[in-house]
PDB file of C-alpha atoms in Angstrom:
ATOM      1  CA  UNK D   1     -22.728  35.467 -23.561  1.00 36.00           C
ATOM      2  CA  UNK D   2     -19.877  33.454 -22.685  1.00 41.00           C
ATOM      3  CA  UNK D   3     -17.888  34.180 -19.817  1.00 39.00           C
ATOM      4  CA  UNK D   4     -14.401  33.134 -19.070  1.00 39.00           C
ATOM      5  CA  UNK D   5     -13.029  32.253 -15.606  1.00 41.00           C
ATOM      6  CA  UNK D   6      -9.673  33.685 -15.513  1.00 37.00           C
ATOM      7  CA  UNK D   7      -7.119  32.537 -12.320  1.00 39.00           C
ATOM      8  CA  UNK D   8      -4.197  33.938 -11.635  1.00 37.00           C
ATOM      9  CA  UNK D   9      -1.421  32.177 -10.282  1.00 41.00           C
ATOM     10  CA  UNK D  10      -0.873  32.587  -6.620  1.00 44.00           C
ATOM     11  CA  UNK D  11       2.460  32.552  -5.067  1.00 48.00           C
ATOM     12  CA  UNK D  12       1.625  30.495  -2.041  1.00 52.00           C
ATOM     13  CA  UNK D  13       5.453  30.694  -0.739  1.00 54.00           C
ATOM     14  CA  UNK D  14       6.320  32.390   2.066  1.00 53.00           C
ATOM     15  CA  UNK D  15       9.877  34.760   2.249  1.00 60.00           C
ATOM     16  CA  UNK D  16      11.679  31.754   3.575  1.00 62.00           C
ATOM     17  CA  UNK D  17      10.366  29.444   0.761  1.00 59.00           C
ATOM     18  CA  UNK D  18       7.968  27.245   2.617  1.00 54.00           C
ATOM     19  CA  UNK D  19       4.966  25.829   0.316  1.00 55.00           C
ATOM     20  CA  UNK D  20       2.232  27.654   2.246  1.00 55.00           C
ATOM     21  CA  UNK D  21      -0.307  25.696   0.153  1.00 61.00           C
ATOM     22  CA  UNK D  22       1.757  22.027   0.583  1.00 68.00           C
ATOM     23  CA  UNK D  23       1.668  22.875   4.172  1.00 74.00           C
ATOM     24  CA  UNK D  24      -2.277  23.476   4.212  1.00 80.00           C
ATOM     25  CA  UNK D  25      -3.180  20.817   1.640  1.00 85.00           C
ATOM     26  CA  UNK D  26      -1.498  17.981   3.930  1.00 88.00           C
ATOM     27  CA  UNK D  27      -2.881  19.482   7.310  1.00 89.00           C
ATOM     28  CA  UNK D  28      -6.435  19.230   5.430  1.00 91.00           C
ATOM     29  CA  UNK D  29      -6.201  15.856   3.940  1.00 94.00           C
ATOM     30  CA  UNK D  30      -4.929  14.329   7.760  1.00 95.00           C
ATOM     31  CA  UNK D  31      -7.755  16.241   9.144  1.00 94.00           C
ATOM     32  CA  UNK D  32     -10.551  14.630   6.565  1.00 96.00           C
ATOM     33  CA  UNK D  33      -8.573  11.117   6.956  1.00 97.00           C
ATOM     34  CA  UNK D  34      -8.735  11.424  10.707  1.00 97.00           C
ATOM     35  CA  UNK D  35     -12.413  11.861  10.147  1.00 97.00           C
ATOM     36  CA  UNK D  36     -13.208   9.643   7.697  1.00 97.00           C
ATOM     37  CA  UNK D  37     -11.701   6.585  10.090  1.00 97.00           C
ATOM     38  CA  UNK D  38     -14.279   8.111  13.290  1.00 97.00           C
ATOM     39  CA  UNK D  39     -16.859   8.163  11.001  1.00 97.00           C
ATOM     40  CA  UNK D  40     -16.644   4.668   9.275  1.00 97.00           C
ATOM     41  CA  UNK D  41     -16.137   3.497  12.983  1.00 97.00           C
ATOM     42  CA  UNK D  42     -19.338   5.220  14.411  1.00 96.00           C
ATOM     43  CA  UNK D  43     -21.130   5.489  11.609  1.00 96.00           C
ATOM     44  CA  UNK D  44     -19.902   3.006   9.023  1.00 94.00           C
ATOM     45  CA  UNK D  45     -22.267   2.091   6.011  1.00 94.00           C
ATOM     46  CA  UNK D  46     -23.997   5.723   5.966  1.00 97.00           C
ATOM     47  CA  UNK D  47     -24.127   7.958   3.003  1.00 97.00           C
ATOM     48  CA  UNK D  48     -22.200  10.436   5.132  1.00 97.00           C
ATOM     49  CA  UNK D  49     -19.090   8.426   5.864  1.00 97.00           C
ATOM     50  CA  UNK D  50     -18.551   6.949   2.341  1.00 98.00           C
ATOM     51  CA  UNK D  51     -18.909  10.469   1.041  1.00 98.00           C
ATOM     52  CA  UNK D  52     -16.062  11.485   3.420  1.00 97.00           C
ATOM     53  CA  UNK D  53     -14.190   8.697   2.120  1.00 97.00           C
ATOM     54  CA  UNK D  54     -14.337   9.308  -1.203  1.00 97.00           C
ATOM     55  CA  UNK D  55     -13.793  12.833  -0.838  1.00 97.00           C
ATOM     56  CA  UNK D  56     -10.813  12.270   0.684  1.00 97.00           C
ATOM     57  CA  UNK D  57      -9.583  10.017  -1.977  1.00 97.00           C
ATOM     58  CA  UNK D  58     -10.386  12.680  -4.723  1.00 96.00           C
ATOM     59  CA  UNK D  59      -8.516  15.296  -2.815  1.00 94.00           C
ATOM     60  CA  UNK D  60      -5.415  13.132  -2.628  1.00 94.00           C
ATOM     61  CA  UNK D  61      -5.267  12.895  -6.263  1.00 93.00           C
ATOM     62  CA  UNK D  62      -6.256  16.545  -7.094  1.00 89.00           C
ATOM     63  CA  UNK D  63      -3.921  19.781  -7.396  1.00 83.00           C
ATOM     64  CA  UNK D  64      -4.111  23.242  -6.093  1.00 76.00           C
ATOM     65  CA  UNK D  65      -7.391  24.580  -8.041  1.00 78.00           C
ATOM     66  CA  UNK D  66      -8.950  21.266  -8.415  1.00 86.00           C
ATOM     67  CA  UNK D  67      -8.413  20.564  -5.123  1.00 86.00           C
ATOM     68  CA  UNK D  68      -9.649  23.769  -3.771  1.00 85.00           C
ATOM     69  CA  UNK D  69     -12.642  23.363  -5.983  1.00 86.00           C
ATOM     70  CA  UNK D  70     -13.546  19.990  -4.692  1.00 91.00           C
ATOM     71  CA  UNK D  71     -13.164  20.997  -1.058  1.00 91.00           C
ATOM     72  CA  UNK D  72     -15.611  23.872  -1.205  1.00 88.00           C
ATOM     73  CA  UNK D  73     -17.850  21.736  -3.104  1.00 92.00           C
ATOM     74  CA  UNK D  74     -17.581  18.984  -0.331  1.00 95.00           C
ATOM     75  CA  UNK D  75     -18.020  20.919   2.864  1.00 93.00           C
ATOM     76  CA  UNK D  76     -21.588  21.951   2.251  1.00 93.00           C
ATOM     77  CA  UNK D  77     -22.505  18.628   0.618  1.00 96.00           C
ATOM     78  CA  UNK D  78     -21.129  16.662   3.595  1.00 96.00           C
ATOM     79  CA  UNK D  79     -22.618  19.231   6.501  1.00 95.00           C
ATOM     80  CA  UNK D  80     -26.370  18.101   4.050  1.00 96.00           C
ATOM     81  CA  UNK D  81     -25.913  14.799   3.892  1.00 96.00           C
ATOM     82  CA  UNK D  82     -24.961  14.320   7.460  1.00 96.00           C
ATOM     83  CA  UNK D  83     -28.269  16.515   8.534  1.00 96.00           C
ATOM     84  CA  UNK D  84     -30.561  14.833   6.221  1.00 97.00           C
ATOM     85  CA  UNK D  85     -28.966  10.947   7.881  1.00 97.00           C
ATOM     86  CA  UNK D  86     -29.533  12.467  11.228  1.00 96.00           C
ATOM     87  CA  UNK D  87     -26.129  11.848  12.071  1.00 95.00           C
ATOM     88  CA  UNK D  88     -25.041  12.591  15.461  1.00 95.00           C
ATOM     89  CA  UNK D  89     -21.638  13.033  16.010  1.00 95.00           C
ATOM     90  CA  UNK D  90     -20.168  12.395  19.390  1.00 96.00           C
ATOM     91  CA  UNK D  91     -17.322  14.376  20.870  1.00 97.00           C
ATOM     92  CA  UNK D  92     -14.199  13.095  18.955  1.00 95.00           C
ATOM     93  CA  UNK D  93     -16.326  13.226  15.843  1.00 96.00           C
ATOM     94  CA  UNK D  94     -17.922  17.120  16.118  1.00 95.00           C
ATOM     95  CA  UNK D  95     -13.907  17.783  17.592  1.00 96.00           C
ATOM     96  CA  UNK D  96     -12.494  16.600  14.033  1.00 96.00           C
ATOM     97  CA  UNK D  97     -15.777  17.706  11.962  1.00 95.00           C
ATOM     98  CA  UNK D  98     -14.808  20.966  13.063  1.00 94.00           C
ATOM     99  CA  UNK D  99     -10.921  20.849  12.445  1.00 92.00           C
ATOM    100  CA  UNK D 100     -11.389  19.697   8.625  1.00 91.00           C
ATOM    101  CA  UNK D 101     -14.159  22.258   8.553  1.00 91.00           C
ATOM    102  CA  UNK D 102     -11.425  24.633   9.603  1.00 87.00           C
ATOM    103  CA  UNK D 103      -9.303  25.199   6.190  1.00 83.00           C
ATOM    104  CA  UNK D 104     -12.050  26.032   4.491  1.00 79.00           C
ATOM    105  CA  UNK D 105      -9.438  29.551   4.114  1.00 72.00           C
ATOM    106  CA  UNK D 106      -7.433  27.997   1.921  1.00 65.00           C
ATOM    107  CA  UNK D 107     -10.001  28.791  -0.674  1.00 62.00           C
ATOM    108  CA  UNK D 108      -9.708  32.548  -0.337  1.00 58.00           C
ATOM    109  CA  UNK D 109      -6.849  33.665  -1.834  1.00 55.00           C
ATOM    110  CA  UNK D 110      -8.101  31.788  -4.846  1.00 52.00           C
ATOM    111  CA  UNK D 111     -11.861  32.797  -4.332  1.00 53.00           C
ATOM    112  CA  UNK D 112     -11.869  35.799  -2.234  1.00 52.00           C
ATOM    113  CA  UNK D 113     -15.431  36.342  -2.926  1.00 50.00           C
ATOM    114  CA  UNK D 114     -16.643  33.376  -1.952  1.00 49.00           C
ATOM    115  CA  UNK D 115     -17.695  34.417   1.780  1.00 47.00           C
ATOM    116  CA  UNK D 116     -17.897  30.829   3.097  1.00 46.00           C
TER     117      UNK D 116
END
Protein backbone atom coordinates (compact mmCIF):
# COMPACT_ATOMS: atom_id res chain seq x y z
CA UNK A 1 0.00 0.00 0.00
CA UNK A 2 1.38 3.27 -0.61
CA UNK A 3 0.41 6.10 1.33
CA UNK A 4 0.70 9.71 0.50
CA UNK A 5 1.47 12.52 2.98
CA UNK A 6 -0.66 15.30 1.97
CA UNK A 7 0.09 19.10 3.71
CA UNK A 8 -1.88 21.75 3.41
CA UNK A 9 -0.70 25.10 3.29
CA UNK A 10 -0.98 27.02 6.47
CA UNK A 11 -1.59 30.65 6.58
CA UNK A 12 0.79 31.51 9.35
CA UNK A 13 -0.18 35.43 9.07
CA UNK A 14 -1.84 37.06 11.54
CA UNK A 15 -4.93 39.89 10.68
CA UNK A 16 -2.32 42.58 10.73
CA UNK A 17 0.04 40.66 8.34
CA UNK A 18 2.83 39.67 10.63
CA UNK A 19 4.73 36.30 9.50
CA UNK A 20 3.69 34.32 12.59
CA UNK A 21 6.03 31.54 11.38
CA UNK A 22 9.16 34.21 10.42
CA UNK A 23 8.59 35.46 13.85
CA UNK A 24 8.89 31.84 15.51
CA UNK A 25 11.51 30.45 13.12
CA UNK A 26 14.04 33.40 14.13
CA UNK A 27 13.10 33.29 17.96
CA UNK A 28 14.02 29.38 17.60
CA UNK A 29 17.15 29.58 15.65
CA UNK A 30 18.60 32.56 18.40
CA UNK A 31 17.46 30.26 21.04
CA UNK A 32 19.48 26.99 19.55
CA UNK A 33 22.49 29.54 18.61
CA UNK A 34 22.46 30.89 22.13
CA UNK A 35 22.82 27.29 23.12
CA UNK A 36 25.00 25.96 20.87
CA UNK A 37 27.79 28.84 22.00
CA UNK A 38 27.09 27.58 26.14
CA UNK A 39 27.47 24.32 25.07
CA UNK A 40 30.71 24.43 22.90
CA UNK A 41 31.97 26.61 25.90
CA UNK A 42 31.10 24.03 28.70
CA UNK A 43 31.06 21.23 26.89
CA UNK A 44 33.03 21.71 23.69
CA UNK A 45 34.26 18.51 21.73
CA UNK A 46 31.11 16.30 22.91
CA UNK A 47 28.77 14.57 20.60
CA UNK A 48 26.07 16.73 22.15
CA UNK A 49 27.38 20.17 21.31
CA UNK A 50 28.47 19.46 17.68
CA UNK A 51 25.04 17.98 17.16
CA UNK A 52 23.57 21.33 18.36
CA UNK A 53 25.78 22.96 16.04
CA UNK A 54 25.01 21.35 13.17
CA UNK A 55 21.48 21.36 13.81
CA UNK A 56 21.46 24.75 13.95
CA UNK A 57 23.21 25.16 10.72
CA UNK A 58 20.62 22.84 8.93
CA UNK A 59 17.78 24.83 10.33
CA UNK A 60 19.21 28.06 8.97
CA UNK A 61 19.17 26.74 5.57
CA UNK A 62 15.79 24.86 5.74
CA UNK A 63 12.10 26.25 5.04
CA UNK A 64 8.86 26.00 6.82
CA UNK A 65 8.17 22.03 6.52
CA UNK A 66 11.71 21.07 6.29
CA UNK A 67 12.49 23.03 8.97
CA UNK A 68 9.73 21.92 11.16
CA UNK A 69 10.65 18.40 10.25
CA UNK A 70 14.22 18.72 11.28
CA UNK A 71 13.39 20.38 14.58
CA UNK A 72 11.12 17.62 15.83
CA UNK A 73 13.58 15.22 14.66
CA UNK A 74 16.37 17.09 16.66
CA UNK A 75 14.79 17.67 20.02
CA UNK A 76 14.55 14.05 21.01
CA UNK A 77 17.88 13.14 19.39
CA UNK A 78 19.67 15.95 21.26
CA UNK A 79 17.69 15.36 24.87
CA UNK A 80 19.47 11.20 23.93
CA UNK A 81 22.57 12.13 23.12
CA UNK A 82 23.06 14.53 25.92
CA UNK A 83 21.73 11.62 28.51
CA UNK A 84 23.72 8.92 27.05
CA UNK A 85 27.26 11.72 27.36
CA UNK A 86 26.12 12.32 30.85
CA UNK A 87 26.02 15.82 30.20
CA UNK A 88 25.27 18.06 32.97
CA UNK A 89 24.11 21.25 32.21
CA UNK A 90 24.62 24.07 34.61
CA UNK A 91 22.16 26.87 35.15
CA UNK A 92 22.58 29.10 32.00
CA UNK A 93 22.73 25.89 30.02
CA UNK A 94 19.32 23.89 31.47
CA UNK A 95 17.87 27.97 31.35
CA UNK A 96 18.48 27.97 27.39
CA UNK A 97 18.00 23.99 26.95
CA UNK A 98 14.69 24.73 28.05
CA UNK A 99 13.89 27.97 25.96
CA UNK A 100 14.87 26.19 22.50
CA UNK A 101 13.00 23.22 23.89
CA UNK A 102 10.14 25.68 24.14
CA UNK A 103 8.90 26.07 20.30
CA UNK A 104 8.59 22.77 19.94
CA UNK A 105 4.57 24.32 19.11
CA UNK A 106 5.49 25.49 16.10
CA UNK A 107 5.12 21.98 14.86
CA UNK A 108 1.43 21.72 15.61
CA UNK A 109 -0.39 23.46 13.31
CA UNK A 110 1.52 21.43 10.78
CA UNK A 111 1.41 18.10 12.86
CA UNK A 112 -1.38 18.43 15.21
CA UNK A 113 -1.16 14.86 16.05
CA UNK A 114 2.06 14.71 16.97
CA UNK A 115 1.52 15.12 20.92
CA UNK A 116 5.14 16.12 21.67
Amino acid sequence: MIWEIILWEWDYKTEDGVDIMTDKKDELLQALKNLSVALNKYHGGSATAQYVSETLIELQKSEETAFIGTYLYFLPKAANLRRDEGIKLNETENTLWHKMASYKEVGYKLFPSIGL
